[in-house]
Coordinates of C-alpha atoms in Angstrom, one line a residue:
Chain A
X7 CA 1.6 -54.9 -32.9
X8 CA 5.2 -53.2 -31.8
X9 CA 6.0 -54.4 -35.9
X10 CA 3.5 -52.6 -37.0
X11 CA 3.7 -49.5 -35.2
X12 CA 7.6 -49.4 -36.1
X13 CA 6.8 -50.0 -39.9
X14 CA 4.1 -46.8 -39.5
X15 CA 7.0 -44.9 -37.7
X16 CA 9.3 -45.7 -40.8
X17 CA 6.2 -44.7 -43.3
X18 CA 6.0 -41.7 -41.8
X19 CA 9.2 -40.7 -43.0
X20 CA 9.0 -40.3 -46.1
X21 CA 5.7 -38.1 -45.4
X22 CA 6.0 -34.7 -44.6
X23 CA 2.8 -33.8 -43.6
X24 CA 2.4 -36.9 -41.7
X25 CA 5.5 -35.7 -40.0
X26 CA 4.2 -32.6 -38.8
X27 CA 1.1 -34.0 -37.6
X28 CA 3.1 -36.4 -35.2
X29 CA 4.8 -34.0 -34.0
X30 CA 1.8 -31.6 -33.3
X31 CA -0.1 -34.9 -31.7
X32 CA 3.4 -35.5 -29.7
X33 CA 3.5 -32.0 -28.5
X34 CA -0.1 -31.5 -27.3
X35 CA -0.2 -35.3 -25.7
X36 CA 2.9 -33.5 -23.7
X37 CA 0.9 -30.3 -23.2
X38 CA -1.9 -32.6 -21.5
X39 CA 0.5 -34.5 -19.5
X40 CA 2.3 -31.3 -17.9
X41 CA -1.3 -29.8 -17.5
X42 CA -2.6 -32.6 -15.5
X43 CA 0.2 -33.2 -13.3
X44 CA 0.0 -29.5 -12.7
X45 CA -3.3 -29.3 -11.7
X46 CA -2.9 -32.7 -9.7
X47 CA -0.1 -30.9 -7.7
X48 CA -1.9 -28.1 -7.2
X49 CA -5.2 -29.7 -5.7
X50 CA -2.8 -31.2 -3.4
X51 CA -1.3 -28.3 -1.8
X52 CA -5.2 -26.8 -1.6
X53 CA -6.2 -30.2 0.0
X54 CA -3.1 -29.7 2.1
X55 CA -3.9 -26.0 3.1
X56 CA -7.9 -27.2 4.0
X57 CA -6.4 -29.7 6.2
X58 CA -4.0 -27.5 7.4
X59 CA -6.4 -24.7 8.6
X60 CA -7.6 -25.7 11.2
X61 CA -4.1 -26.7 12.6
X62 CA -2.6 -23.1 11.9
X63 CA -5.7 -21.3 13.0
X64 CA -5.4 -22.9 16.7
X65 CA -1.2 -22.2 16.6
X66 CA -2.1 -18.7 15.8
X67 CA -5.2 -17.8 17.6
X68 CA -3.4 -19.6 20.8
X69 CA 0.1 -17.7 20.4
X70 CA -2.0 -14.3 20.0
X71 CA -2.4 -14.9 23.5
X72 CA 0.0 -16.3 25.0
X73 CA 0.9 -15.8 28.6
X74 CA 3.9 -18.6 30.7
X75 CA 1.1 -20.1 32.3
X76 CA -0.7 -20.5 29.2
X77 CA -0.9 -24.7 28.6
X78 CA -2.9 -24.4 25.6
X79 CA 0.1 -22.8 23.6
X80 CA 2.6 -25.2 24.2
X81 CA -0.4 -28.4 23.6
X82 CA -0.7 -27.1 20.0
X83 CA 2.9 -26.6 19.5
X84 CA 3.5 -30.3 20.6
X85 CA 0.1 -31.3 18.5
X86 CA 1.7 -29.8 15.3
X87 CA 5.4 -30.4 16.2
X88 CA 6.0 -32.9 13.2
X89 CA 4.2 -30.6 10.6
X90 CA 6.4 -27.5 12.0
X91 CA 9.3 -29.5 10.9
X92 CA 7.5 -29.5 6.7
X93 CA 8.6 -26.3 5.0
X94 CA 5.6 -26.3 3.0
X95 CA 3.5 -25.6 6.1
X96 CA 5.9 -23.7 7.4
X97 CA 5.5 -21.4 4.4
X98 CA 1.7 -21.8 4.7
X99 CA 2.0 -20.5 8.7
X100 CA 3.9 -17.5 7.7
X101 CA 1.4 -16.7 5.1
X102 CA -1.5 -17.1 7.5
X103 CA 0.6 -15.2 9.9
X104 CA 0.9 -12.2 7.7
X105 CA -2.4 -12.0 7.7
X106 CA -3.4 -12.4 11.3
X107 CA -0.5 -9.6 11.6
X108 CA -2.6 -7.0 9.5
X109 CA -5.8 -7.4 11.2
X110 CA -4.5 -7.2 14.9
X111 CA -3.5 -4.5 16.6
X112 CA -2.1 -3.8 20.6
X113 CA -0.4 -6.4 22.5
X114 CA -1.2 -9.2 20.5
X115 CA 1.5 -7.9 17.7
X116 CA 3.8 -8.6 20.1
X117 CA 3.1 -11.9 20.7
X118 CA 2.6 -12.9 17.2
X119 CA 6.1 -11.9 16.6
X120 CA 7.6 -13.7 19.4
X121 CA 5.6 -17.1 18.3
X122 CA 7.3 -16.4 14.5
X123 CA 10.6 -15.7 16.1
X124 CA 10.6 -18.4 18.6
X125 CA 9.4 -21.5 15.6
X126 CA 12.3 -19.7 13.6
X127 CA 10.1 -18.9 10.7
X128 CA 12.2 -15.7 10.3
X129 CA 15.2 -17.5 9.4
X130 CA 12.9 -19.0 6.7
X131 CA 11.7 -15.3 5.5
X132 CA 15.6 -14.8 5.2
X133 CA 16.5 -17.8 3.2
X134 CA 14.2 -16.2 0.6
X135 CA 16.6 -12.9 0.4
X136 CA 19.1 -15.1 -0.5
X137 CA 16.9 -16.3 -3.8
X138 CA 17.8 -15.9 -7.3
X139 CA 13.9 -15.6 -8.3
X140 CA 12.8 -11.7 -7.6
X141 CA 9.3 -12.4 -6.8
X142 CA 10.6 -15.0 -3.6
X143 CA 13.6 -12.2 -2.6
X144 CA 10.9 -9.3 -2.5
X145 CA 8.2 -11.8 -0.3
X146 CA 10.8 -12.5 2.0
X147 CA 11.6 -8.7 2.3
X148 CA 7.8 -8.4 2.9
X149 CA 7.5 -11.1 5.8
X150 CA 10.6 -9.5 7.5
X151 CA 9.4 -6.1 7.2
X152 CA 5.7 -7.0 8.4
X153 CA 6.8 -9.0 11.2
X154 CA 9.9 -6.3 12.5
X155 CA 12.5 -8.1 11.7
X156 CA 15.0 -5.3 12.1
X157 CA 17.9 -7.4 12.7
X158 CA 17.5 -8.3 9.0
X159 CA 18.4 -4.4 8.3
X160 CA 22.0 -4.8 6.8
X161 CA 20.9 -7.4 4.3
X162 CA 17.8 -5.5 3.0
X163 CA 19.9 -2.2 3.0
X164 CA 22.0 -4.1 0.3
X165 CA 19.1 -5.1 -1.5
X166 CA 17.7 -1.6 -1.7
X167 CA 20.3 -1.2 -5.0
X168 CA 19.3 -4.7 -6.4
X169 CA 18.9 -4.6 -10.0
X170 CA 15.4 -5.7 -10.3
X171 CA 13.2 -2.6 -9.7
X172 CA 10.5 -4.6 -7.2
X173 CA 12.9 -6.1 -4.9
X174 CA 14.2 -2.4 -4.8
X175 CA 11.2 -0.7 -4.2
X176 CA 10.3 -3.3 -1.5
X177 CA 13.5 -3.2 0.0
X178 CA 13.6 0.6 0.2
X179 CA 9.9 0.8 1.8
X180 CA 10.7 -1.6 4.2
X181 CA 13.9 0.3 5.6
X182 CA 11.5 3.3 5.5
X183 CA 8.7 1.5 7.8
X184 CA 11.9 0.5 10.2
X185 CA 13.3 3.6 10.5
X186 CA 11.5 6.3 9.2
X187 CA 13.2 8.8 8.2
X188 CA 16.7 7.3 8.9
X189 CA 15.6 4.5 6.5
X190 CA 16.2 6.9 3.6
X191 CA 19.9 6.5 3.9
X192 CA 19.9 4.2 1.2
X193 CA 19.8 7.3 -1.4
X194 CA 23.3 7.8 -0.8
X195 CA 24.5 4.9 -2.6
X196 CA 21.8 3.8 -5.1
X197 CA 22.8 4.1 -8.6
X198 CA 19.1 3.0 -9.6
X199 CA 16.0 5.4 -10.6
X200 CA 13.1 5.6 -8.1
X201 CA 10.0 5.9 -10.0
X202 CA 7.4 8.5 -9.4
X203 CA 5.1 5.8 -8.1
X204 CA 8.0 4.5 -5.6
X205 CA 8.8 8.3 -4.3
X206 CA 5.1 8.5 -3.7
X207 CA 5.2 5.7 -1.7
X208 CA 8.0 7.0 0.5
X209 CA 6.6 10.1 1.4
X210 CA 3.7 8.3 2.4
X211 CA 5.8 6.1 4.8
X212 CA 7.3 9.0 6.3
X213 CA 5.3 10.5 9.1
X214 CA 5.4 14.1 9.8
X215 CA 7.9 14.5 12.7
X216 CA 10.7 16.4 11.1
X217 CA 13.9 14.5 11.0
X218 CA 16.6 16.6 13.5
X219 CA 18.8 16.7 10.9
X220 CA 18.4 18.0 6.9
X221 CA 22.1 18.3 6.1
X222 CA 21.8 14.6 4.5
X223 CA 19.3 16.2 2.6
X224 CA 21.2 18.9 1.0
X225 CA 24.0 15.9 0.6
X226 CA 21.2 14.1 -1.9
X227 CA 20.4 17.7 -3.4
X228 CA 24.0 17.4 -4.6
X229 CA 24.1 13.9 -5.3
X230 CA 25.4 12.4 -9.0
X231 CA 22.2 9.8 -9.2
X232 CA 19.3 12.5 -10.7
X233 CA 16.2 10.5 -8.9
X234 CA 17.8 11.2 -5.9
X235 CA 18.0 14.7 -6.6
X236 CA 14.0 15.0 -7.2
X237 CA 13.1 12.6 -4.5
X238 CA 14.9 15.4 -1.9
X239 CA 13.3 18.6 -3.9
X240 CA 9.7 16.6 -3.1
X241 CA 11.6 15.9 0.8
X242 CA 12.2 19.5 0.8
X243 CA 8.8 20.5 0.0
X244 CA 7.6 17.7 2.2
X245 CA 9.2 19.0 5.3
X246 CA 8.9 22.9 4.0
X247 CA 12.3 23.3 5.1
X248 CA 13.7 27.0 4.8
X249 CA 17.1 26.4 4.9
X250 CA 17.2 24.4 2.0
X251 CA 16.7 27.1 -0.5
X252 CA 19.8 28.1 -1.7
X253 CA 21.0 24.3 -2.7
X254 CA 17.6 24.3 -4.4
X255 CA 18.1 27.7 -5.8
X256 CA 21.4 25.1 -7.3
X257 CA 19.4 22.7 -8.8
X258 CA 17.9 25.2 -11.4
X259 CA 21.2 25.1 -13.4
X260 CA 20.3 20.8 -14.3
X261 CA 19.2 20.4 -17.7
X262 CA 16.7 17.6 -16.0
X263 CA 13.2 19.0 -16.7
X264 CA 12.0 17.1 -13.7
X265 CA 14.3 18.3 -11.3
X266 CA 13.8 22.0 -12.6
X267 CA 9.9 21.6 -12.5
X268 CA 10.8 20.2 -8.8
X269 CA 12.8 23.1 -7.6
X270 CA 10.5 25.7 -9.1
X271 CA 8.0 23.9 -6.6
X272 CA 10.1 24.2 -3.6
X273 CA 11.0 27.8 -4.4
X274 CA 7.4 29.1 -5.3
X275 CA 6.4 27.7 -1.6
X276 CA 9.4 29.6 -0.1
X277 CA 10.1 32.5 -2.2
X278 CA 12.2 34.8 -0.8
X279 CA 13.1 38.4 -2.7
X280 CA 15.3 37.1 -5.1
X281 CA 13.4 34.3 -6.2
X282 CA 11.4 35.6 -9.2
X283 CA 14.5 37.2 -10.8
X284 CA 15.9 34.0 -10.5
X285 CA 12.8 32.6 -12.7
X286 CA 13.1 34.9 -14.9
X287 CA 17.1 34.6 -15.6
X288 CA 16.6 31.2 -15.8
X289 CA 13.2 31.4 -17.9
X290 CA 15.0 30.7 -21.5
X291 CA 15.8 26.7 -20.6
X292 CA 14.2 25.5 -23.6
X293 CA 11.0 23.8 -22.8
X294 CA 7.3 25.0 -23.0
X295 CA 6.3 22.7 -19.3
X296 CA 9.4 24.2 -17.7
X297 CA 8.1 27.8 -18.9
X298 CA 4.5 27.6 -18.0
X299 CA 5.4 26.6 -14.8
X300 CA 7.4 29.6 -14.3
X301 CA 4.6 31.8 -15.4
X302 CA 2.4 30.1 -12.8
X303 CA 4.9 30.3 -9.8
X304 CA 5.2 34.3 -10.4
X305 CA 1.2 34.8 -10.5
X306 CA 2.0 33.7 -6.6
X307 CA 4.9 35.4 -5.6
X308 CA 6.1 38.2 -8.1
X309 CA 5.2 41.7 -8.2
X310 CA 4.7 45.1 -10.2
X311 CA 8.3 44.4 -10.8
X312 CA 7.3 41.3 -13.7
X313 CA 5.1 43.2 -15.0
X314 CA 7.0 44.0 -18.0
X315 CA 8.2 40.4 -18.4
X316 CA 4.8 39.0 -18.5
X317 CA 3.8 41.7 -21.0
X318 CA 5.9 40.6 -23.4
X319 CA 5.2 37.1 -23.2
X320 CA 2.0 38.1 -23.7
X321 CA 3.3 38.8 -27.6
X322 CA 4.6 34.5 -27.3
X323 CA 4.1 33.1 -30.3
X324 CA 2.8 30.0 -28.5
X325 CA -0.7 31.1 -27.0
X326 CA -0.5 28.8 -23.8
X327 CA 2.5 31.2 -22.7
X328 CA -0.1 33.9 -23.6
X329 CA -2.7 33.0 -21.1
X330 CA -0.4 31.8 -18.9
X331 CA 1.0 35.4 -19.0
X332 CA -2.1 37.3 -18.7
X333 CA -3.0 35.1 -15.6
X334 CA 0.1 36.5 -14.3
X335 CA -1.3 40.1 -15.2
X336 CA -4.5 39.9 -13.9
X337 CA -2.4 39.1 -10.3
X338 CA 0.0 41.3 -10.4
X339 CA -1.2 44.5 -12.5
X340 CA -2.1 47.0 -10.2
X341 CA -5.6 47.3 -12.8
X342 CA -6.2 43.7 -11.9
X343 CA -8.7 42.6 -15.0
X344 CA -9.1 45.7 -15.8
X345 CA -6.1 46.2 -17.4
X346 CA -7.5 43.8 -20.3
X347 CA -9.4 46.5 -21.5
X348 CA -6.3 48.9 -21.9
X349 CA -3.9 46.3 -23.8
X350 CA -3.4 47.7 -27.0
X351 CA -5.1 44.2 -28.8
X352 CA -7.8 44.0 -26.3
X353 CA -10.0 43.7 -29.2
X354 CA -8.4 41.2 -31.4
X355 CA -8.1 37.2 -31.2
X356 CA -6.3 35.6 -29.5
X357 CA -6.1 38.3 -26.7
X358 CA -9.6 39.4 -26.6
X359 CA -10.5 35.4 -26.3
X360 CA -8.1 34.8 -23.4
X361 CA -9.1 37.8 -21.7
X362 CA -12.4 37.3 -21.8
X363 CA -11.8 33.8 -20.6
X364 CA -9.9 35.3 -17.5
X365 CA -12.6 37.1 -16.4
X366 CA -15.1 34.5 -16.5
X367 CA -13.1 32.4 -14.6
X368 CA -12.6 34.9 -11.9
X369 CA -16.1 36.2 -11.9
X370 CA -17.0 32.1 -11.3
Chain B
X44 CA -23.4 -14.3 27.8
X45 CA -23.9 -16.5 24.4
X46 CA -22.1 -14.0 21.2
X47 CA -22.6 -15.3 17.9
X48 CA -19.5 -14.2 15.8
X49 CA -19.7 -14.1 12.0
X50 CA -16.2 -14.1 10.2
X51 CA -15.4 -15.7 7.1
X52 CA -10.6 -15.4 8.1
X53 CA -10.5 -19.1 10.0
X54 CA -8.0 -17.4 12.1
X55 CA -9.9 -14.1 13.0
X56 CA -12.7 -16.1 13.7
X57 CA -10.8 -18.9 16.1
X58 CA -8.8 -16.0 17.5
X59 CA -12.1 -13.8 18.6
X60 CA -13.4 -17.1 19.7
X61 CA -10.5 -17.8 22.0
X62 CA -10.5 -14.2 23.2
X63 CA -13.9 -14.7 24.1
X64 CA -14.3 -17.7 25.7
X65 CA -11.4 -16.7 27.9
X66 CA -13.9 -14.1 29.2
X67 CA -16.2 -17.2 30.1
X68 CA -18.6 -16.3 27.1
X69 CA -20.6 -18.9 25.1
X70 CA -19.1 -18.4 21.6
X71 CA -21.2 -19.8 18.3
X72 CA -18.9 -19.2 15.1
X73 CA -20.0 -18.9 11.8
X74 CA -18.0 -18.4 8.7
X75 CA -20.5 -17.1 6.4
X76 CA -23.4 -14.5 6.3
X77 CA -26.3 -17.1 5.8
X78 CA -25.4 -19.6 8.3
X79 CA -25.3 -16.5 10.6
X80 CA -29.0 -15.8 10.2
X81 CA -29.9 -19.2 10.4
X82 CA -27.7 -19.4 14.0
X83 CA -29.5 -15.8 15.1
X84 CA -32.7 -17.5 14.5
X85 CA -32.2 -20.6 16.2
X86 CA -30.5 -19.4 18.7
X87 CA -30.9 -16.2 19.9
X88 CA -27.4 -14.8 20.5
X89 CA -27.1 -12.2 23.1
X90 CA -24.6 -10.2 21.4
X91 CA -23.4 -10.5 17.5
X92 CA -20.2 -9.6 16.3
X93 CA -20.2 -9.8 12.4
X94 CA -17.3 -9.0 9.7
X95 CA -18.7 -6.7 6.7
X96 CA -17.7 -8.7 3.8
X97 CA -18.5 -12.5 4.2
X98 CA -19.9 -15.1 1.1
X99 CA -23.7 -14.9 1.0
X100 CA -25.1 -12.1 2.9
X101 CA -22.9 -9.4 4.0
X102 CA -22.6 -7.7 7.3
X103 CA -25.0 -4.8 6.2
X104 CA -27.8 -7.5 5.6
X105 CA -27.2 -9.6 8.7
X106 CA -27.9 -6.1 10.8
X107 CA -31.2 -6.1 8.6
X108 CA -32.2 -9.9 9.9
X109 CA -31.2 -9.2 13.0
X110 CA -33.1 -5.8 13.8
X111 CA -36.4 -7.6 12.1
X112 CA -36.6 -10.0 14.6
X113 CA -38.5 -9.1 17.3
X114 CA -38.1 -12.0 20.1
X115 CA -35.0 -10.4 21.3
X116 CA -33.0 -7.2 21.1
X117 CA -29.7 -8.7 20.4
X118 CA -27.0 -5.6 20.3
X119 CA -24.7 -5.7 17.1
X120 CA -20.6 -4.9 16.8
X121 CA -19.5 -4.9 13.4
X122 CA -16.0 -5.8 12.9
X123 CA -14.3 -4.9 9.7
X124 CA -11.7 -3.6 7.4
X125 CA -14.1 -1.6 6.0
X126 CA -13.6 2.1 7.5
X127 CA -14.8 4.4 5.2
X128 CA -17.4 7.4 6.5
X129 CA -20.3 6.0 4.4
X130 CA -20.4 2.3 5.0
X131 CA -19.4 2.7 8.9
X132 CA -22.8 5.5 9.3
X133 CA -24.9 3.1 6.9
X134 CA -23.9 0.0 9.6
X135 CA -25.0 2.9 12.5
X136 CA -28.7 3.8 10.6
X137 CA -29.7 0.3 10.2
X138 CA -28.8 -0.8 13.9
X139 CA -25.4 -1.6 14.5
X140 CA -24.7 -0.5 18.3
X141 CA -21.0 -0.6 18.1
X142 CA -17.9 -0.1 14.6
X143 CA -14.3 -1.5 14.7
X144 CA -12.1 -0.9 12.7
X145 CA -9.1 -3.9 11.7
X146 CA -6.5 -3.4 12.8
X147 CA -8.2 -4.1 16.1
X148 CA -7.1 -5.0 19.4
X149 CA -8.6 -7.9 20.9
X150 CA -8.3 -7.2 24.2
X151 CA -10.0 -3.7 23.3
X152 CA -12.9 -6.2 21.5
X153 CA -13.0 -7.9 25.1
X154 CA -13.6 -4.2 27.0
X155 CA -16.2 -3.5 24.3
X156 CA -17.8 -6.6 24.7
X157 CA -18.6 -6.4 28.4
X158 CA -20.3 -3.5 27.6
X159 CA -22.9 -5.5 26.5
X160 CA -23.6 -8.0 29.5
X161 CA -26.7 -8.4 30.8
X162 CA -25.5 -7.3 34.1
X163 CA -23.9 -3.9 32.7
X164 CA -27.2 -3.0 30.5
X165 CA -29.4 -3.9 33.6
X166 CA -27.0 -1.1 35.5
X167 CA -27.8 1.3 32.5
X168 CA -31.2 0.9 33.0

């Protein structure tokens, strides 16, 4: 039998398409092997976590609340003292953990955290910062954060510049849920971008209590790192703080659309006399977004003075400026809608079309 | 008092359990909706607390079994993650007596619960 299979192996040689076919049947024989041991390993670890349930759910339940004079506590501890010691279940307790954490509420917090500090299961949260794989680093800055781990802060602070964008973002929200406000400090050194999504989630995290302080905020007004730059025009606004304006007043001179679009935000919601002339000097940057938004901010807080700006963007070649424009008008003209009627094209397309469109909208 | 809890999280469920049998109640657990009817039934709780989303029946339908049955008026806190204005006054209209939100406190669950002993209700009345 071995002779013949080795004279088969040599036939097969010196046909190609046998060749290929062995190698197909070779590759797909080690496909099924890998496959089955897979899904043998991983019908272990769930037979593991059914057995383990019932285990974790008495640690748990019990350390929730624990008192000293509380026996039970300390029976399951020694119950489940050689399973403590396997990191698989260990991992499995955390997880469980995590969960128990973001159902509870009140003193029982409390005591869930002692029982994760006192079985050391923080120091295996930590281990995982020290990862190379980004999806174990950003879980274990998840556990920490969840289970207020603040002693943990200097190593996630250095992880709030990692390269990989999750382990970032995670890091960053989880020095904001420590600290609030303070927890921003991070923008001062990260060379990263913070996505839209990610600044959103910051200024949820931050509650409204005004930090004491906004000279760090005017710091990341000025900083090199562009993101940083937006993410404090949308802090400004945030916080509607006054004193702010003339470093935002700065950031109108960036080429950065976003950070222009940002500051015409801030400065529409805290115009002060200057602020439309500064609009309009600053009105020919290049791009049709930047422009509009201009035209919008001075419907709110220009007067009879724009007038004759806005008239002649009426004439724009573009007619989105146009209606933008006569919006403006129809604010700040002391005719109101009215004045449609007087414009010297009232009664020829595109004007009559957008004015007609301005009224309707206004009657509605 | 005998409170039949309906929770499908092992550990919410053994941790309300615990909670409650400090407090020197008779606690029947179930982990999902239909074995919770089945356990009403039989047994004739005299207080349920049920989760909203369980496998089988949900929270909202246990309510419905529990308010048909007319041996027994057995009070109903419904104990979920589930806070928005619509589901929490749809629990309310078909019977629920009492709404908590998770996060929860369980010692808060414990005050609530007394609410419902037989010798508080008889005080009511």
């Amino acid at each position: 039998m071995p002779s013949l299979l080795f004279s088969f192996l040599l036939e097969i040689n010196s046909y190609p398409l046998l060749k290929v076919m062995y190698v197909f049947v070779t590759l797909l024989g080690i496909l099924l092997v890998c496959t089955l041991a897979f899904t043998i390993y991983k019908r272990k670890i769930d037979s593991n976590k059914k057995l383990w349930e019932p285990d974790a759910a008495l640690l748990i339940s019990t350390a929730i609340f624990y008192n000293a004079n509380d026996t039970e506590y300390k029976d399951a501890i020694l119950k489940n003292e050689k399973l403590l010691q396997k990191a698989v279940f260990r991992q499995y307790l955390i997880n469980e953990i995590i969960i128990a954490r973001k159902d509870i509420s009140g003193s029982s917090t409390l005591n869930l955290k002692n029982f994760y500090e006192q079985l050391k299961l923080n120091q295996d949260s930590f281990k995982k910062l020290h990862n190379r794989k980004w999806h174990i680093k950003t879980k274990g800055i998840q556990e920490l954060a969840i289970m207020e781990q603040n002693n943990y802060q200097k190593e996630i602070f250095e992880l709030a510049n990692y390269s990989n964008e999750y382990v970032r973002n995670e890091a960053q929200c989880s020095l904001v849920n420590f600290y609030g406000f303070q927890g921003l400090e991070f923008l001062n050194d990260i060379t990263y971008p913070i996505s839209e999504w990610q600044q959103i989630q910051l200024l949820n995290k931050l509650n409204s209590v005004k930090p004491q302080n906004f000279e760090i905020i005017k710091k990341w007004l000025h900083s090199k790192n562009e993101f940083v730059v937006i993410f404090a025009l949308k802090l400004a606004v945030f916080y509607n703080h006054y004193e702010l304006y003339d470093d935002v007043v700065n950031c109108l001179s960036y080429k950065n659309l976003q950070i222009k679009l940002n500051a015409v935000n801030y400065l529409k919601l805290n115009p002060r006399e200057n602020t439309a002339a500064l609009f309009i000097t600053d009105y020919s940057f290049d791009n049709k977004i930047y422009k509009l938004a201009i035209l919008d901010a001075l419907k709110d807080i220009g007067n009879e003075t724009e007038i004759t700006f806005l008239l002649k963007q009426l004439h724009n070649a573009d007619n989105d400026i146009k209606i933008a424009a006569a919006k403006g008008l129809a604010c700040l003209h002391p005719l109101g809608i009215t004045f449609f009627h007087t414009h010297l094209f009232a009664d020829e397309n595109p004007w009559k079309s957008i004015f007609l469109q301005i009224e309707n909208d206004r009657a509605a | 008092m005998t409170i039949l809890v309906a929770e499908d999280e092992i550990i919410m469920l053994k941790t309300i359990e615990l909670r409650l049998k400090k407090d020197g109640h008779n606690v029947i657990i179930c982990q999902d909706g239909r074995e919770a009817v089945k356990k009403i039934e039989e047994l004739s709780p005299d207080l349920v607390i049920t989760d909203m989303m369980m496998p089988f029946l949900s929270g909202l339908e246990i309510i419905g079994a529990v308010k048909r049955q007319v041996r027994k008026k057995i009070p109903i806190i419904v104990l979920s993650a589930m806070g928005q204005e619509n589901i929490v006054l749809e629990a309310f209209q078909l019977g629920a007596d009492d709404y908590i939100t998770k996060p929860f406190s369980p010692n808060e669950l414990s005050m609530r619960v007394k609410r419902y002993s037989p010798q508080m209700l008889n005080a009511q009345l």
